[in-house]
Amino acid sequence: MALLEIENLVVEFETASGPFRAVNGVSMKVHEGEVLAIVGESGSGKSVSMLAAMGLLPWTAKVTADKLTFNGRDLLGMPANERRKIIGKDIAMIFQEPVASLNPCFTVGFQIEEVLRVHMGLDKAARRKRAIELFQAVGIPDPAERLNSYPHQMSGGQCQRVMIAIAIACNPKLLIADEPTTALDVTIQKQILDLLMKLQADHGMGLIMITHNMGVVAETADRVVVQYKGRKMEEADVLTLFANPKSNYTRALLAALPDNATGDRLPTISELFVDDQVEGAAR
Ligand SMILES: Nc1ncnc2c1ncn2[C@@H]1O[C@H](COP(=O)(O)OP(=O)(O)O)[C@@H](O)[C@H]1O
Ligand SMILES: [Mg+2]
């Protein structure tokens, strides 16, 4: 059975100029131990589809799906309090902006211990011990002292490690990483990707890696969903996608990789891709 199964997900926002469809009939599955990349340029509905699956969108979003299940359980139909027990515990998400996702008013130690208290019911001593273990696991030096730091006292890379530690604190079965390296320096990006892949392999988690970067896809994914303007353009295992991309949009994404581009300036996706086949795209 798939961990997360999504069929025909539609997300519409109520806006001043009428309803706006950010996700338009997306379907995908993620299995235990599998890395699924969702790739597509900014605005293609990658974050919104995952936030919808997690039930984390604001009330202005109308979410419908033919199927939205975690481990066979219907997420849309279950009561909110049931869903809250799953989200943050069995499904965890790392958000795009590490510094903004942490609360500036509390120490990072408090923030990770809070998750351990709420979801795992650990007492004070056990929480602290586990928090130190987790900081060690994500490569934060001097973990015991670091627990007393506030987010602004740490670098972006360190904050991202804290976010990852919080996300894996309750041993999630599925981890959703939303552009986990985009906000970081290039030198730190590789370290964070390597860390995520190591944790995924060690714990056999399902991992959804959201990215706009085909290089990240190549380094991490087993399977890839290509999304554009709220629709799934293509889905394939990673080798097939790179060797034999079916849609023009995927080809355009691949051509924008530095290795494949010729000349001094990288072509933009819109230069490479003529938006002629979105309506006919396979779902
Ligand atoms: N709360 C919201 N209200 C209205 N529109 C939104 C909201 N959140 C996201 N959107 C719109 O939905 C579209 C998809 O956004 P998003 O999923 O964040 O794209 P991606 O993650 O692929 O860059 C964008 O056009 C964005 O402006
Ligand atoms: Mg996004």
Tab-separated table of N, CA and C in Angstrom, residues 93-255:
chain	number	residue	atom	x	y	z
A	93	MET	N	6.863	17.989	7.629
A	93	MET	CA	7.220	18.836	6.486
A	93	MET	C	8.329	19.803	6.874
A	94	ILE	N	9.279	19.940	5.979
A	94	ILE	CA	10.329	20.955	6.133
A	94	ILE	C	9.989	22.067	5.167
A	95	PHE	N	9.862	23.281	5.680
A	95	PHE	CA	9.413	24.381	4.844
A	95	PHE	C	10.590	25.083	4.187
A	96	GLN	N	10.218	25.861	3.178
A	96	GLN	CA	11.206	26.476	2.304
A	96	GLN	C	12.144	27.452	3.028
A	97	GLU	N	11.623	28.211	3.981
A	97	GLU	CA	12.407	29.255	4.632
A	97	GLU	C	12.763	28.831	6.046
A	98	PRO	N	13.970	28.314	6.261
A	98	PRO	CA	14.279	27.763	7.574
A	98	PRO	C	14.163	28.780	8.708
A	99	VAL	N	14.678	30.001	8.470
A	99	VAL	CA	14.691	30.975	9.575
A	99	VAL	C	13.265	31.415	9.895
A	100	ALA	N	12.460	31.669	8.839
A	100	ALA	CA	11.091	32.139	9.048
A	100	ALA	C	10.191	31.062	9.649
A	101	SER	N	10.547	29.802	9.476
A	101	SER	CA	9.685	28.725	9.972
A	101	SER	C	9.871	28.459	11.454
A	102	LEU	N	10.963	28.942	12.013
A	102	LEU	CA	11.156	28.782	13.457
A	102	LEU	C	10.583	30.008	14.162
A	103	ASN	N	10.135	29.814	15.375
A	103	ASN	CA	9.583	30.931	16.144
A	103	ASN	C	10.731	31.729	16.777
A	104	PRO	N	10.827	33.033	16.444
A	104	PRO	CA	11.971	33.813	16.949
A	104	PRO	C	11.951	34.013	18.462
A	105	CYS	N	10.821	33.793	19.100
A	105	CYS	CA	10.662	34.110	20.525
A	105	CYS	C	11.115	32.983	21.451
A	106	PHE	N	11.353	31.820	20.903
A	106	PHE	CA	11.703	30.680	21.760
A	106	PHE	C	13.043	30.082	21.340
A	107	THR	N	13.734	29.491	22.287
A	107	THR	CA	14.986	28.805	21.950
A	107	THR	C	14.670	27.608	21.054
A	108	VAL	N	15.667	27.203	20.271
A	108	VAL	CA	15.444	26.056	19.392
A	108	VAL	C	15.225	24.789	20.229
A	109	GLY	N	15.841	24.759	21.415
A	109	GLY	CA	15.637	23.612	22.309
A	109	GLY	C	14.179	23.509	22.748
A	110	PHE	N	13.607	24.656	23.116
A	110	PHE	CA	12.183	24.650	23.506
A	110	PHE	C	11.323	24.143	22.348
A	111	GLN	N	11.643	24.608	21.140
A	111	GLN	CA	10.791	24.277	19.987
A	111	GLN	C	10.840	22.795	19.634
A	112	ILE	N	11.999	22.177	19.762
A	112	ILE	CA	12.061	20.747	19.447
A	112	ILE	C	11.465	19.931	20.606
A	113	GLU	N	11.667	20.417	21.832
A	113	GLU	CA	11.126	19.673	22.982
A	113	GLU	C	9.601	19.746	23.025
A	114	GLU	N	9.063	20.845	22.511
A	114	GLU	CA	7.611	21.000	22.455
A	114	GLU	C	6.976	19.915	21.560
A	115	VAL	N	7.615	19.655	20.435
A	115	VAL	CA	7.128	18.616	19.520
A	115	VAL	C	7.190	17.244	20.215
A	116	LEU	N	8.263	17.016	20.934
A	116	LEU	CA	8.437	15.729	21.622
A	116	LEU	C	7.431	15.573	22.761
A	117	ARG	N	7.071	16.702	23.376
A	117	ARG	CA	6.078	16.670	24.449
A	117	ARG	C	4.687	16.372	23.879
A	118	VAL	N	4.320	17.133	22.852
A	118	VAL	CA	2.956	17.036	22.309
A	118	VAL	C	2.713	15.676	21.646
A	119	HIS	N	3.650	15.256	20.787
A	119	HIS	CA	3.389	14.057	19.982
A	119	HIS	C	3.872	12.769	20.630
A	120	MET	N	4.919	12.853	21.450
A	120	MET	CA	5.503	11.629	22.000
A	120	MET	C	5.241	11.490	23.506
A	121	GLY	N	4.757	12.571	24.133
A	121	GLY	CA	4.464	12.527	25.556
A	121	GLY	C	5.671	12.262	26.442
A	122	LEU	N	6.862	12.704	25.990
A	122	LEU	CA	8.075	12.452	26.786
A	122	LEU	C	8.162	13.425	27.969
A	123	ASP	N	8.730	12.960	29.102
A	123	ASP	CA	8.937	13.872	30.238
A	123	ASP	C	10.181	14.737	29.973
A	124	LYS	N	10.416	15.688	30.901
A	124	LYS	CA	11.429	16.711	30.670
A	124	LYS	C	12.815	16.120	30.380
A	125	ALA	N	13.227	15.176	31.211
A	125	ALA	CA	14.571	14.606	31.052
A	125	ALA	C	14.690	13.831	29.737
A	126	ALA	N	13.655	13.057	29.419
A	126	ALA	CA	13.678	12.263	28.186
A	126	ALA	C	13.657	13.165	26.958
A	127	ARG	N	12.913	14.281	27.063
A	127	ARG	CA	12.851	15.238	25.953
A	127	ARG	C	14.228	15.816	25.660
A	128	ARG	N	14.914	16.211	26.738
A	128	ARG	CA	16.213	16.832	26.566
A	128	ARG	C	17.213	15.853	25.955
A	129	LYS	N	17.163	14.636	26.454
A	129	LYS	CA	18.079	13.608	25.950
A	129	LYS	C	17.837	13.367	24.458
A	130	ARG	N	16.568	13.248	24.107
A	130	ARG	CA	16.216	12.994	22.705
A	130	ARG	C	16.557	14.202	21.819
A	131	ALA	N	16.356	15.417	22.350
A	131	ALA	CA	16.678	16.624	21.572
A	131	ALA	C	18.179	16.661	21.267
A	132	ILE	N	18.993	16.315	22.240
A	132	ILE	CA	20.448	16.292	22.024
A	132	ILE	C	20.806	15.246	20.973
A	133	GLU	N	20.192	14.064	21.093
A	133	GLU	CA	20.422	13.005	20.086
A	133	GLU	C	20.087	13.488	18.679
A	134	LEU	N	18.932	14.166	18.576
A	134	LEU	CA	18.473	14.622	17.257
A	134	LEU	C	19.413	15.686	16.690
A	135	PHE	N	19.847	16.615	17.539
A	135	PHE	CA	20.788	17.639	17.062
A	135	PHE	C	22.086	16.986	16.598
A	136	GLN	N	22.517	15.945	17.335
A	136	GLN	CA	23.702	15.212	16.901
A	136	GLN	C	23.471	14.572	15.536
A	137	ALA	N	22.304	13.967	15.384
A	137	ALA	CA	21.998	13.245	14.140
A	137	ALA	C	22.015	14.163	12.920
A	138	VAL	N	21.651	15.429	13.117
A	138	VAL	CA	21.644	16.350	11.972
A	138	VAL	C	22.921	17.188	11.895
A	139	GLY	N	23.908	16.836	12.712
A	139	GLY	CA	25.220	17.466	12.580
A	139	GLY	C	25.317	18.865	13.146
A	140	ILE	N	24.626	19.137	14.251
A	140	ILE	CA	24.786	20.428	14.932
A	140	ILE	C	25.858	20.247	16.013
A	141	PRO	N	26.950	21.027	15.932
A	141	PRO	CA	28.005	20.871	16.932
A	141	PRO	C	27.557	21.363	18.312
A	142	ASP	N	28.140	20.851	19.369
A	142	ASP	CA	27.800	21.211	20.757
A	142	ASP	C	26.286	21.217	20.982
A	143	PRO	N	25.627	20.117	20.721
A	143	PRO	CA	24.155	20.113	20.760
A	143	PRO	C	23.566	20.564	22.089
A	144	ALA	N	24.156	20.182	23.210
A	144	ALA	CA	23.569	20.541	24.503
A	144	ALA	C	23.541	22.060	24.683
A	145	GLU	N	24.642	22.736	24.296
A	145	GLU	CA	24.663	24.203	24.413
A	145	GLU	C	23.731	24.844	23.388
A	146	ARG	N	23.706	24.262	22.190
A	146	ARG	CA	22.916	24.840	21.105
A	146	ARG	C	21.417	24.885	21.411
A	147	LEU	N	20.963	23.967	22.255
A	147	LEU	CA	19.540	23.951	22.606
A	147	LEU	C	19.094	25.287	23.191
A	148	ASN	N	20.041	26.015	23.808
A	148	ASN	CA	19.688	27.286	24.454
A	148	ASN	C	19.724	28.474	23.492
A	149	SER	N	20.050	28.237	22.222
A	149	SER	CA	20.146	29.348	21.267
A	149	SER	C	18.775	29.721	20.713
A	150	TYR	N	18.649	31.002	20.363
A	150	TYR	CA	17.483	31.471	19.624
A	150	TYR	C	17.806	31.390	18.126
A	151	PRO	N	16.765	31.259	17.270
A	151	PRO	CA	17.027	31.126	15.835
A	151	PRO	C	17.963	32.206	15.275
A	152	HIS	N	17.807	33.478	15.731
A	152	HIS	CA	18.629	34.540	15.136
A	152	HIS	C	20.099	34.404	15.495
A	153	GLN	N	20.393	33.554	16.477
A	153	GLN	CA	21.793	33.344	16.854
A	153	GLN	C	22.452	32.240	16.019
A	154	MET	N	21.679	31.653	15.087
A	154	MET	CA	22.212	30.561	14.272
A	154	MET	C	22.202	30.957	12.802
A	155	SER	N	23.080	30.316	12.011
A	155	SER	CA	23.121	30.585	10.566
A	155	SER	C	21.925	29.919	9.882
A	156	GLY	N	21.691	30.285	8.615
A	156	GLY	CA	20.607	29.669	7.845
A	156	GLY	C	20.764	28.154	7.761
A	157	GLY	N	21.983	27.713	7.533
A	157	GLY	CA	22.240	26.266	7.433
A	157	GLY	C	21.951	25.552	8.753
A	158	GLN	N	22.344	26.197	9.865
A	158	GLN	CA	22.083	25.596	11.179
A	158	GLN	C	20.575	25.571	11.473
A	159	CYS	N	19.884	26.658	11.114
A	159	CYS	CA	18.421	26.684	11.308
A	159	CYS	C	17.767	25.572	10.487
A	160	GLN	N	18.253	25.352	9.270
A	160	GLN	CA	17.672	24.286	8.452
A	160	GLN	C	17.920	22.929	9.123
A	161	ARG	N	19.075	22.751	9.737
A	161	ARG	CA	19.335	21.495	10.461
A	161	ARG	C	18.372	21.339	11.636
A	162	VAL	N	18.093	22.462	12.318
A	162	VAL	CA	17.122	22.416	13.418
A	162	VAL	C	15.749	22.001	12.895
A	163	MET	N	15.342	22.614	11.767
A	163	MET	CA	14.048	22.266	11.160
A	163	MET	C	13.989	20.774	10.821
A	164	ILE	N	15.082	20.262	10.286
A	164	ILE	CA	15.123	18.838	9.921
A	164	ILE	C	15.039	17.980	11.185
A	165	ALA	N	15.755	18.408	12.238
A	165	ALA	CA	15.701	17.665	13.508
A	165	ALA	C	14.270	17.636	14.049
A	166	ILE	N	13.584	18.783	13.969
A	166	ILE	CA	12.193	18.848	14.446
A	166	ILE	C	11.313	17.937	13.596
A	167	ALA	N	11.551	17.967	12.276
A	167	ALA	CA	10.712	17.164	11.368
A	167	ALA	C	10.873	15.664	11.624
A	168	ILE	N	12.081	15.228	11.942
A	168	ILE	CA	12.293	13.778	12.130
A	168	ILE	C	12.132	13.359	13.596
A	169	ALA	N	11.808	14.327	14.467
A	169	ALA	CA	11.773	14.058	15.917
A	169	ALA	C	10.848	12.890	16.271
A	170	CYS	N	9.737	12.775	15.582
A	170	CYS	CA	8.752	11.745	15.935
A	170	CYS	C	8.822	10.557	14.979
A	171	ASN	N	9.977	10.371	14.331
A	171	ASN	CA	10.159	9.262	13.386
A	171	ASN	C	9.029	9.191	12.354
A	172	PRO	N	8.872	10.232	11.549
A	172	PRO	CA	7.777	10.229	10.572
A	172	PRO	C	7.961	9.121	9.546
A	173	LYS	N	6.843	8.649	9.029
A	173	LYS	CA	6.910	7.657	7.951
A	173	LYS	C	7.103	8.353	6.613
A	174	LEU	N	6.616	9.608	6.564
A	174	LEU	CA	6.742	10.393	5.330
A	174	LEU	C	7.262	11.781	5.675
A	175	LEU	N	8.313	12.182	4.965
A	175	LEU	CA	8.865	13.519	5.153
A	175	LEU	C	8.705	14.295	3.849
A	176	ILE	N	8.132	15.484	3.952
A	176	ILE	CA	7.975	16.342	2.780
A	176	ILE	C	8.966	17.493	2.922
A	177	ALA	N	9.908	17.584	2.003
A	177	ALA	CA	10.924	18.640	2.067
A	177	ALA	C	10.643	19.626	0.941
A	178	ASP	N	10.178	20.828	1.317
A	178	ASP	CA	9.782	21.829	0.325
A	178	ASP	C	10.964	22.754	0.026
A	179	GLU	N	11.615	22.533	-1.088
A	179	GLU	CA	12.795	23.314	-1.491
A	179	GLU	C	13.731	23.508	-0.293
A	180	PRO	N	14.191	22.414	0.290
A	180	PRO	CA	14.908	22.526	1.563
A	180	PRO	C	16.260	23.213	1.460
A	181	THR	N	16.757	23.404	0.249
A	181	THR	CA	18.092	24.014	0.144
A	181	THR	C	18.078	25.339	-0.609
A	182	THR	N	16.904	25.754	-1.072
A	182	THR	CA	16.835	26.940	-1.937
A	182	THR	C	17.332	28.204	-1.241
A	183	ALA	N	17.028	28.335	0.055
A	183	ALA	CA	17.385	29.568	0.758
A	183	ALA	C	18.830	29.549	1.275
A	184	LEU	N	19.569	28.498	0.979
A	184	LEU	CA	20.887	28.339	1.592
A	184	LEU	C	22.031	28.611	0.607
A	185	ASP	N	23.203	28.911	1.168
A	185	ASP	CA	24.404	29.073	0.334
A	185	ASP	C	24.699	27.770	-0.406
A	186	VAL	N	25.302	27.922	-1.571
A	186	VAL	CA	25.601	26.753	-2.409
A	186	VAL	C	26.433	25.712	-1.646
A	187	THR	N	27.390	26.182	-0.857
A	187	THR	CA	28.259	25.227	-0.148
A	187	THR	C	27.483	24.427	0.891
A	188	ILE	N	26.441	25.025	1.463
A	188	ILE	CA	25.649	24.342	2.486
A	188	ILE	C	24.613	23.426	1.832
A	189	GLN	N	24.166	23.772	0.619
A	189	GLN	CA	23.102	23.018	-0.047
A	189	GLN	C	23.421	21.537	-0.139
A	190	LYS	N	24.627	21.222	-0.559
A	190	LYS	CA	25.027	19.826	-0.754
A	190	LYS	C	25.013	19.080	0.584
A	191	GLN	N	25.508	19.749	1.631
A	191	GLN	CA	25.521	19.117	2.962
A	191	GLN	C	24.109	18.765	3.412
A	192	ILE	N	23.183	19.691	3.193
A	192	ILE	CA	21.806	19.461	3.656
A	192	ILE	C	21.147	18.340	2.838
A	193	LEU	N	21.384	18.338	1.527
A	193	LEU	CA	20.828	17.257	0.689
A	193	LEU	C	21.391	15.906	1.127
A	194	ASP	N	22.700	15.859	1.341
A	194	ASP	CA	23.328	14.602	1.777
A	194	ASP	C	22.727	14.141	3.103
A	195	LEU	N	22.516	15.102	4.007
A	195	LEU	CA	21.932	14.768	5.313
A	195	LEU	C	20.523	14.189	5.143
A	196	LEU	N	19.718	14.841	4.320
A	196	LEU	CA	18.347	14.343	4.110
A	196	LEU	C	18.351	12.943	3.521
A	197	MET	N	19.229	12.701	2.552
A	197	MET	CA	19.279	11.388	1.923
A	197	MET	C	19.755	10.327	2.908
A	198	LYS	N	20.689	10.712	3.783
A	198	LYS	CA	21.175	9.753	4.783
A	198	LYS	C	20.048	9.390	5.764
A	199	LEU	N	19.329	10.438	6.230
A	199	LEU	CA	18.242	10.182	7.186
A	199	LEU	C	17.150	9.336	6.534
A	200	GLN	N	16.870	9.622	5.268
A	200	GLN	CA	15.839	8.865	4.549
A	200	GLN	C	16.240	7.401	4.462
A	201	ALA	N	17.494	7.157	4.125
A	201	ALA	CA	17.964	5.773	3.980
A	201	ALA	C	18.006	5.061	5.342
A	202	ASP	N	18.514	5.768	6.368
A	202	ASP	CA	18.629	5.154	7.701
A	202	ASP	C	17.269	4.749	8.259
A	203	HIS	N	16.243	5.582	8.022
A	203	HIS	CA	14.940	5.356	8.637
A	203	HIS	C	13.926	4.736	7.683
A	204	GLY	N	14.328	4.549	6.417
A	204	GLY	CA	13.413	3.967	5.432
A	204	GLY	C	12.157	4.797	5.211
A	205	MET	N	12.304	6.121	5.402
A	205	MET	CA	11.139	7.008	5.242
A	205	MET	C	10.756	7.132	3.772
A	206	GLY	N	9.495	7.444	3.512
A	206	GLY	CA	9.111	7.998	2.230
A	206	GLY	C	9.530	9.461	2.255
A	207	LEU	N	10.048	9.956	1.149
A	207	LEU	CA	10.471	11.355	1.106
A	207	LEU	C	9.917	12.014	-0.150
A	208	ILE	N	9.257	13.134	0.022
A	208	ILE	CA	8.845	13.941	-1.126
A	208	ILE	C	9.756	15.149	-1.171
A	209	MET	N	10.503	15.265	-2.256
A	209	MET	CA	11.459	16.347	-2.400
A	209	MET	C	10.897	17.339	-3.406
A	210	ILE	N	10.461	18.498	-2.916
A	210	ILE	CA	9.947	19.529	-3.820
A	210	ILE	C	11.108	20.408	-4.254
A	211	THR	N	11.223	20.631	-5.531
A	211	THR	CA	12.353	21.434	-6.003
A	211	THR	C	12.035	22.041	-7.368
A	212	HIS	N	12.756	23.112	-7.730
A	212	HIS	CA	12.650	23.583	-9.113
A	212	HIS	C	13.941	23.247	-9.847
A	213	ASN	N	14.798	22.460	-9.190
A	213	ASN	CA	16.151	22.240	-9.660
A	213	ASN	C	16.339	20.792	-10.122
A	214	MET	N	16.560	20.606	-11.420
A	214	MET	CA	16.736	19.266	-11.972
A	214	MET	C	18.002	18.591	-11.430
A	215	GLY	N	18.986	19.402	-11.040
A	215	GLY	CA	20.193	18.838	-10.433
A	215	GLY	C	19.856	18.122	-9.127
A	216	VAL	N	18.990	18.750	-8.328
A	216	VAL	CA	18.554	18.135	-7.065
A	216	VAL	C	17.779	16.845	-7.353
A	217	VAL	N	16.948	16.879	-8.393
A	217	VAL	CA	16.193	15.684	-8.785
A	217	VAL	C	17.151	14.541	-9.091
A	218	ALA	N	18.164	14.840	-9.914
A	218	ALA	CA	19.113	13.802	-10.327
A	218	ALA	C	19.820	13.192	-9.123
A	219	GLU	N	20.114	14.029	-8.116
A	219	GLU	CA	20.869	13.544	-6.964
A	219	GLU	C	20.034	12.766	-5.974
A	220	THR	N	18.717	12.972	-5.988
A	220	THR	CA	17.943	12.422	-4.877
A	220	THR	C	16.840	11.435	-5.285
A	221	ALA	N	16.199	11.636	-6.431
A	221	ALA	CA	14.892	10.999	-6.627
A	221	ALA	C	14.950	9.575	-7.168
A	222	ASP	N	13.971	8.774	-6.789
A	222	ASP	CA	13.696	7.505	-7.464
A	222	ASP	C	12.707	7.755	-8.604
A	223	ARG	N	11.695	8.564	-8.295
A	223	ARG	CA	10.628	8.822	-9.236
A	223	ARG	C	10.346	10.316	-9.252
A	224	VAL	N	9.833	10.810	-10.354
A	224	VAL	CA	9.673	12.250	-10.516
A	224	VAL	C	8.291	12.586	-11.061
A	225	VAL	N	7.669	13.573	-10.442
A	225	VAL	CA	6.446	14.157	-10.985
A	225	VAL	C	6.806	15.562	-11.471
A	226	VAL	N	6.513	15.850	-12.717
A	226	VAL	CA	6.778	17.179	-13.268
A	226	VAL	C	5.461	17.942	-13.281
A	227	GLN	N	5.461	19.095	-12.649
A	227	GLN	CA	4.226	19.865	-12.514
A	227	GLN	C	4.384	21.216	-13.188
A	228	TYR	N	3.319	21.664	-13.821
A	228	TYR	CA	3.346	22.968	-14.488
A	228	TYR	C	1.954	23.552	-14.439
A	229	LYS	N	1.833	24.796	-13.986
A	229	LYS	CA	0.550	25.483	-13.893
A	229	LYS	C	-0.520	24.604	-13.252
A	230	GLY	N	-0.168	23.977	-12.157
A	230	GLY	CA	-1.155	23.222	-11.396
A	230	GLY	C	-1.500	21.859	-11.959
A	231	ARG	N	-0.814	21.456	-13.040
A	231	ARG	CA	-1.102	20.146	-13.631
A	231	ARG	C	0.138	19.279	-13.644
A	232	LYS	N	-0.104	17.982	-13.618
A	232	LYS	CA	1.010	17.052	-13.775
A	232	LYS	C	1.286	16.884	-15.262
A	233	MET	N	2.500	17.221	-15.665
A	233	MET	CA	2.860	17.115	-17.079
A	233	MET	C	3.373	15.727	-17.404
A	234	GLU	N	4.041	15.108	-16.426
A	234	GLU	CA	4.736	13.867	-16.705
A	234	GLU	C	5.107	13.213	-15.385
A	235	GLU	N	5.162	11.886	-15.405
A	235	GLU	CA	5.665	11.157	-14.237
A	235	GLU	C	6.488	9.988	-14.747
A	236	ALA	N	7.668	9.803	-14.170
A	236	ALA	CA	8.540	8.720	-14.636
A	236	ALA	C	9.570	8.416	-13.572
A	237	ASP	N	10.200	7.229	-13.666
A	237	ASP	CA	11.339	7.004	-12.790
A	237	ASP	C	12.473	7.904	-13.285
A	238	VAL	N	13.420	8.171	-12.396
A	238	VAL	CA	14.357	9.271	-12.657
A	238	VAL	C	15.219	9.004	-13.893
A	239	LEU	N	15.629	7.762	-14.104
A	239	LEU	CA	16.485	7.471	-15.257
A	239	LEU	C	15.731	7.687	-16.563
A	240	THR	N	14.500	7.209	-16.595
A	240	THR	CA	13.672	7.391	-17.792
A	240	THR	C	13.445	8.872	-18.070
A	241	LEU	N	13.177	9.627	-17.012
A	241	LEU	CA	12.884	11.046	-17.208
A	241	LEU	C	14.061	11.771	-17.849
A	242	PHE	N	15.263	11.481	-17.352
A	242	PHE	CA	16.433	12.163	-17.903
A	242	PHE	C	16.797	11.632	-19.290
A	243	ALA	N	16.631	10.324	-19.500
A	243	ALA	CA	17.045	9.731	-20.775
A	243	ALA	C	16.020	10.001	-21.869
A	244	ASN	N	14.744	10.027	-21.470
A	244	ASN	CA	13.703	10.032	-22.488
A	244	ASN	C	12.485	10.837	-22.030
A	245	PRO	N	12.692	12.148	-21.831
A	245	PRO	CA	11.577	12.965	-21.343
A	245	PRO	C	10.455	13.029	-22.378
A	246	LYS	N	9.220	12.916	-21.913
A	246	LYS	CA	8.100	12.866	-22.869
A	246	LYS	C	7.570	14.245	-23.203
A	247	SER	N	7.479	15.115	-22.183
A	247	SER	CA	6.830	16.398	-22.471
A	247	SER	C	7.864	17.461	-22.826
A	248	ASN	N	7.439	18.415	-23.629
A	248	ASN	CA	8.314	19.536	-23.984
A	248	ASN	C	8.730	20.312	-22.754
A	249	TYR	N	7.821	20.369	-21.795
A	249	TYR	CA	8.134	21.131	-20.580
A	249	TYR	C	9.292	20.492	-19.834
A	250	THR	N	9.288	19.162	-19.713
A	250	THR	CA	10.398	18.470	-19.046
A	250	THR	C	11.692	18.704	-19.811
A	251	ARG	N	11.608	18.632	-21.126
A	251	ARG	CA	12.807	18.887	-21.944
A	251	ARG	C	13.339	20.292	-21.690
A	252	ALA	N	12.423	21.247	-21.541
A	252	ALA	CA	12.843	22.626	-21.276
A	252	ALA	C	13.521	22.731	-19.912
A	253	LEU	N	12.964	22.043	-18.911
A	253	LEU	CA	13.590	22.056	-17.586
A	253	LEU	C	14.995	21.467	-17.658
A	254	LEU	N	15.126	20.386	-18.412
A	254	LEU	CA	16.433	19.731	-18.528
A	254	LEU	C	17.421	20.607	-19.282
A	255	ALA	N	16.926	21.309	-20.297
A	255	ALA	CA	17.812	22.161	-21.088
A	255	ALA	C	18.313	23.346	-20.274
